[in-house]
Coordinates of C-alpha atoms in Angstrom, one line a residue:
Chain B
G104 CA -60.2 40.6 -23.8
A105 CA -58.0 42.0 -26.5
V106 CA -59.9 43.6 -29.4
V107 CA -58.9 44.2 -33.0
S108 CA -61.0 46.6 -34.9
Q109 CA -61.1 46.4 -38.7
H110 CA -62.6 49.0 -40.9
P111 CA -64.6 49.2 -43.1
S112 CA -66.5 46.0 -42.8
R113 CA -67.8 46.2 -46.3
V114 CA -66.7 48.2 -49.3
I115 CA -67.8 48.3 -53.0
C116 CA -65.5 50.0 -55.4
K117 CA -65.1 50.4 -59.1
S118 CA -62.4 48.6 -61.1
G119 CA -59.2 50.6 -61.2
T120 CA -59.7 52.4 -57.9
S121 CA -57.8 51.8 -54.7
V122 CA -59.2 50.8 -51.3
K123 CA -57.6 51.2 -47.9
I124 CA -58.5 48.8 -45.0
E125 CA -57.5 49.7 -41.5
C126 CA -56.7 47.3 -38.7
R127 CA -56.4 48.7 -35.1
S128 CA -55.5 47.0 -31.9
L129 CA -57.7 48.7 -29.3
D130 CA -56.3 47.7 -26.0
F131 CA -52.8 46.3 -26.6
Q132 CA -49.7 47.1 -28.6
A133 CA -49.4 44.9 -31.6
T134 CA -45.8 44.6 -32.7
T135 CA -46.8 42.2 -35.5
M136 CA -50.0 42.1 -37.6
F137 CA -51.0 39.7 -40.2
W138 CA -53.2 40.1 -43.3
Y139 CA -55.3 37.3 -44.8
R140 CA -57.7 36.8 -47.6
Q141 CA -60.5 34.3 -47.7
F142 CA -62.6 33.2 -50.6
P143 CA -66.1 31.8 -50.1
K144 CA -66.1 28.4 -48.4
K145 CA -62.3 28.4 -48.3
S146 CA -59.8 28.7 -45.6
L147 CA -57.7 31.8 -44.7
M148 CA -54.6 32.4 -46.7
L149 CA -51.9 34.5 -45.2
M150 CA -50.9 37.4 -47.5
A151 CA -48.3 39.2 -45.5
T152 CA -46.9 39.9 -42.1
S153 CA -46.3 43.5 -41.0
N154 CA -44.0 44.5 -38.2
E155 CA -44.2 48.0 -36.7
G156 CA -41.6 50.3 -38.2
S157 CA -40.4 47.9 -40.9
K158 CA -41.4 46.6 -44.3
A159 CA -44.0 43.9 -44.6
T160 CA -43.0 40.4 -45.5
Y161 CA -45.2 39.1 -48.3
E162 CA -46.1 35.4 -48.9
Q163 CA -45.1 33.9 -52.2
G164 CA -47.4 34.9 -55.0
V165 CA -48.7 38.0 -53.3
E166 CA -47.9 41.2 -55.2
K167 CA -46.4 43.7 -52.8
D168 CA -47.0 46.6 -55.2
K169 CA -50.7 45.7 -55.4
F170 CA -51.3 45.1 -51.8
L171 CA -49.5 47.9 -49.9
I172 CA -49.1 47.4 -46.2
N173 CA -48.2 50.0 -43.7
H174 CA -47.6 49.4 -40.0
A175 CA -46.8 52.9 -38.8
S176 CA -47.6 52.5 -35.2
L177 CA -48.0 49.8 -32.6
T178 CA -51.8 50.0 -32.9
L179 CA -52.4 50.5 -36.6
S180 CA -51.7 48.6 -39.8
T181 CA -53.3 49.4 -43.1
L182 CA -53.7 47.3 -46.3
T183 CA -54.3 49.2 -49.5
V184 CA -55.5 47.3 -52.5
T185 CA -54.3 49.4 -55.4
S186 CA -55.9 49.5 -58.9
A187 CA -58.5 46.9 -57.7
H188 CA -59.9 44.5 -60.2
P189 CA -62.9 42.1 -59.9
E190 CA -60.6 39.2 -59.1
D191 CA -59.5 41.1 -56.0
S192 CA -63.0 40.8 -54.6
S193 CA -62.6 38.7 -51.4
F194 CA -62.9 38.8 -47.6
Y195 CA -59.8 40.4 -46.1
I196 CA -59.0 39.7 -42.5
C197 CA -56.3 41.2 -40.2
S198 CA -55.0 39.8 -37.0
A199 CA -52.6 41.0 -34.4
R200 CA -50.3 39.3 -31.9
G201 CA -49.2 40.6 -28.6
Q202 CA -45.7 41.0 -27.3
T203 CA -44.8 37.4 -27.0
F204 CA -44.6 34.7 -29.6
D205 CA -47.0 32.4 -27.7
S206 CA -49.7 35.1 -27.5
P207 CA -53.0 34.2 -29.1
L208 CA -53.9 36.0 -32.3
H209 CA -56.7 38.4 -32.2
F210 CA -58.6 38.9 -35.4
G211 CA -60.6 41.7 -36.9
N212 CA -64.1 41.0 -38.2
G213 CA -63.0 41.2 -41.8
T214 CA -63.6 43.4 -44.7
R215 CA -65.8 42.3 -47.6
L216 CA -64.4 43.9 -50.7
T217 CA -66.4 43.8 -53.9
V218 CA -64.9 45.3 -57.1
T219 CA -67.3 46.0 -59.8
Chain S
D194 CA -44.0 23.9 -41.7
A195 CA -45.9 21.4 -39.5
K196 CA -49.4 21.0 -40.8
T197 CA -52.6 19.9 -39.2
T198 CA -55.4 17.7 -40.5
Q199 CA -59.0 17.8 -39.3
P200 CA -62.2 16.2 -40.4
N201 CA -64.1 18.4 -42.8
S202 CA -67.3 18.4 -40.9
M203 CA -69.0 17.1 -37.7
E204 CA -72.4 17.3 -36.2
S205 CA -73.6 17.4 -32.7
N206 CA -76.9 17.6 -30.9
E207 CA -77.5 20.7 -28.8
E208 CA -76.3 20.5 -25.2
E209 CA -74.2 17.4 -25.8
P210 CA -70.4 17.4 -25.6
V211 CA -68.4 17.7 -28.8
H212 CA -64.9 16.3 -29.4
L213 CA -63.1 17.9 -32.3
P214 CA -60.0 16.0 -33.3
C215 CA -56.8 17.4 -34.9
N216 CA -53.8 15.4 -36.1
H217 CA -50.4 17.1 -36.2
S218 CA -47.9 14.3 -36.5
T219 CA -45.0 16.5 -37.6
I220 CA -45.3 18.9 -34.7
S221 CA -42.0 20.2 -33.3
G222 CA -41.1 20.6 -29.7
T223 CA -41.6 24.4 -29.8
D224 CA -45.0 24.4 -31.5
Y225 CA -47.9 25.5 -29.5
I226 CA -51.3 24.1 -30.5
H227 CA -53.9 26.8 -31.0
W228 CA -57.6 26.5 -31.8
Y229 CA -59.7 29.2 -33.4
R230 CA -63.2 29.2 -34.6
Q231 CA -64.9 31.3 -37.3
L232 CA -68.5 32.1 -37.6
P233 CA -70.0 33.1 -41.0
S234 CA -68.8 36.4 -42.3
Q235 CA -66.7 37.1 -39.2
G236 CA -63.0 36.9 -38.4
P237 CA -61.7 33.9 -36.5
E238 CA -62.0 33.9 -32.7
Y239 CA -59.4 32.5 -30.4
V240 CA -60.6 29.5 -28.4
I241 CA -57.7 28.0 -26.5
H242 CA -54.1 27.0 -26.8
G243 CA -51.6 24.7 -25.1
L244 CA -48.2 23.1 -25.3
T245 CA -48.1 19.8 -23.5
S246 CA -50.6 19.7 -20.7
N247 CA -54.4 19.7 -21.0
V248 CA -55.9 23.2 -20.8
N249 CA -59.3 24.5 -19.7
N250 CA -60.9 27.8 -20.1
R251 CA -64.4 29.2 -20.1
M252 CA -65.0 28.3 -23.7
A253 CA -63.5 24.8 -24.0
S254 CA -61.0 22.2 -23.0
L255 CA -58.0 21.1 -24.9
A256 CA -56.7 17.6 -24.5
I257 CA -53.2 17.0 -25.9
A258 CA -51.9 13.5 -26.6
E259 CA -48.9 12.4 -24.7
D260 CA -46.8 12.3 -27.9
R261 CA -48.3 15.6 -28.9
K262 CA -49.1 14.3 -32.4
S263 CA -52.8 14.9 -31.9
S264 CA -55.2 17.0 -29.8
T265 CA -58.9 17.3 -29.2
L266 CA -60.9 20.3 -28.6
I267 CA -63.8 19.6 -26.2
L268 CA -66.9 21.7 -26.1
H269 CA -68.7 20.4 -23.0
R270 CA -72.2 21.4 -24.0
A271 CA -72.7 22.5 -27.6
T272 CA -75.0 25.4 -28.2
L273 CA -76.4 26.7 -31.4
R274 CA -73.9 29.6 -31.1
D275 CA -71.0 27.1 -31.3
A276 CA -71.8 26.3 -34.9
A277 CA -68.7 27.5 -36.7
V278 CA -65.6 26.3 -38.6
Y279 CA -63.0 25.3 -36.1
Y280 CA -59.3 25.6 -37.0
C281 CA -56.4 23.8 -35.3
I282 CA -53.1 25.6 -35.9
L283 CA -49.5 25.2 -34.8
R284 CA -47.5 28.2 -33.8
D285 CA -43.7 28.0 -33.3
V286 CA -42.9 30.0 -30.2
V287 CA -39.2 30.3 -30.9
T288 CA -39.5 31.9 -34.3
G289 CA -43.1 33.1 -33.9
A290 CA -43.5 31.5 -37.3
N291 CA -45.6 33.9 -39.2
N292 CA -46.9 31.6 -41.9
L293 CA -49.7 30.1 -39.9
F294 CA -51.3 27.4 -41.9
F295 CA -55.1 27.5 -41.7
G296 CA -56.2 24.1 -43.0
T297 CA -59.7 23.5 -44.1
G298 CA -60.9 23.3 -40.5
T299 CA -63.9 21.4 -39.2
R300 CA -67.3 22.7 -39.9
L301 CA -69.4 22.0 -36.8
T302 CA -73.2 21.8 -37.2
V303 CA -75.2 21.9 -34.0
I304 CA -78.6 20.3 -34.3
P305 CA -81.3 21.7 -32.1

């Protein structure tokens, strides 16, 4: 089945530094990828949608300058948390959709970010 | 956007069938019904999806009400590995609506 690889699975960084999270579709071309964050015991919240070759679309309340998204190829999207602060600590998850709108979403295994 | 409502939690005994309900009374004609599940500290996993007819795959069955305002995910024999949070989600296949709404989902506990 389709596989989405997310890296790193866990990262600890100091306040003020930037962290890059990669999301790769391993065996299919993902024209659209989605980025979510999830707080403990809570549901997933969509942060942004990235389409290959164009600018990401951010959900209301998500700072685009803080959460930089790049989708440079059909198999790779990256999320960079810039100038991270402790309140950015969360579980970040990416997902990718295949070529058609009714294709199931395939999720990465998430990245646990801890900002100290 | 059409939303879904699910019970917060359910319990099942191991090796018994489980019926997980989902209400989506504002579903539109172009919304597919998707189910995903999430194990602790992992990303969600696709389970099944359908539009109007009941669907079966190796993981589960999806029963869709005739008026499509509700659906039920059926796990035929629950195992301990099925303990997870199950999310019922609507996806518009015309717009490929990106703002998928993950509700609170149903936390399934499987009792050995």
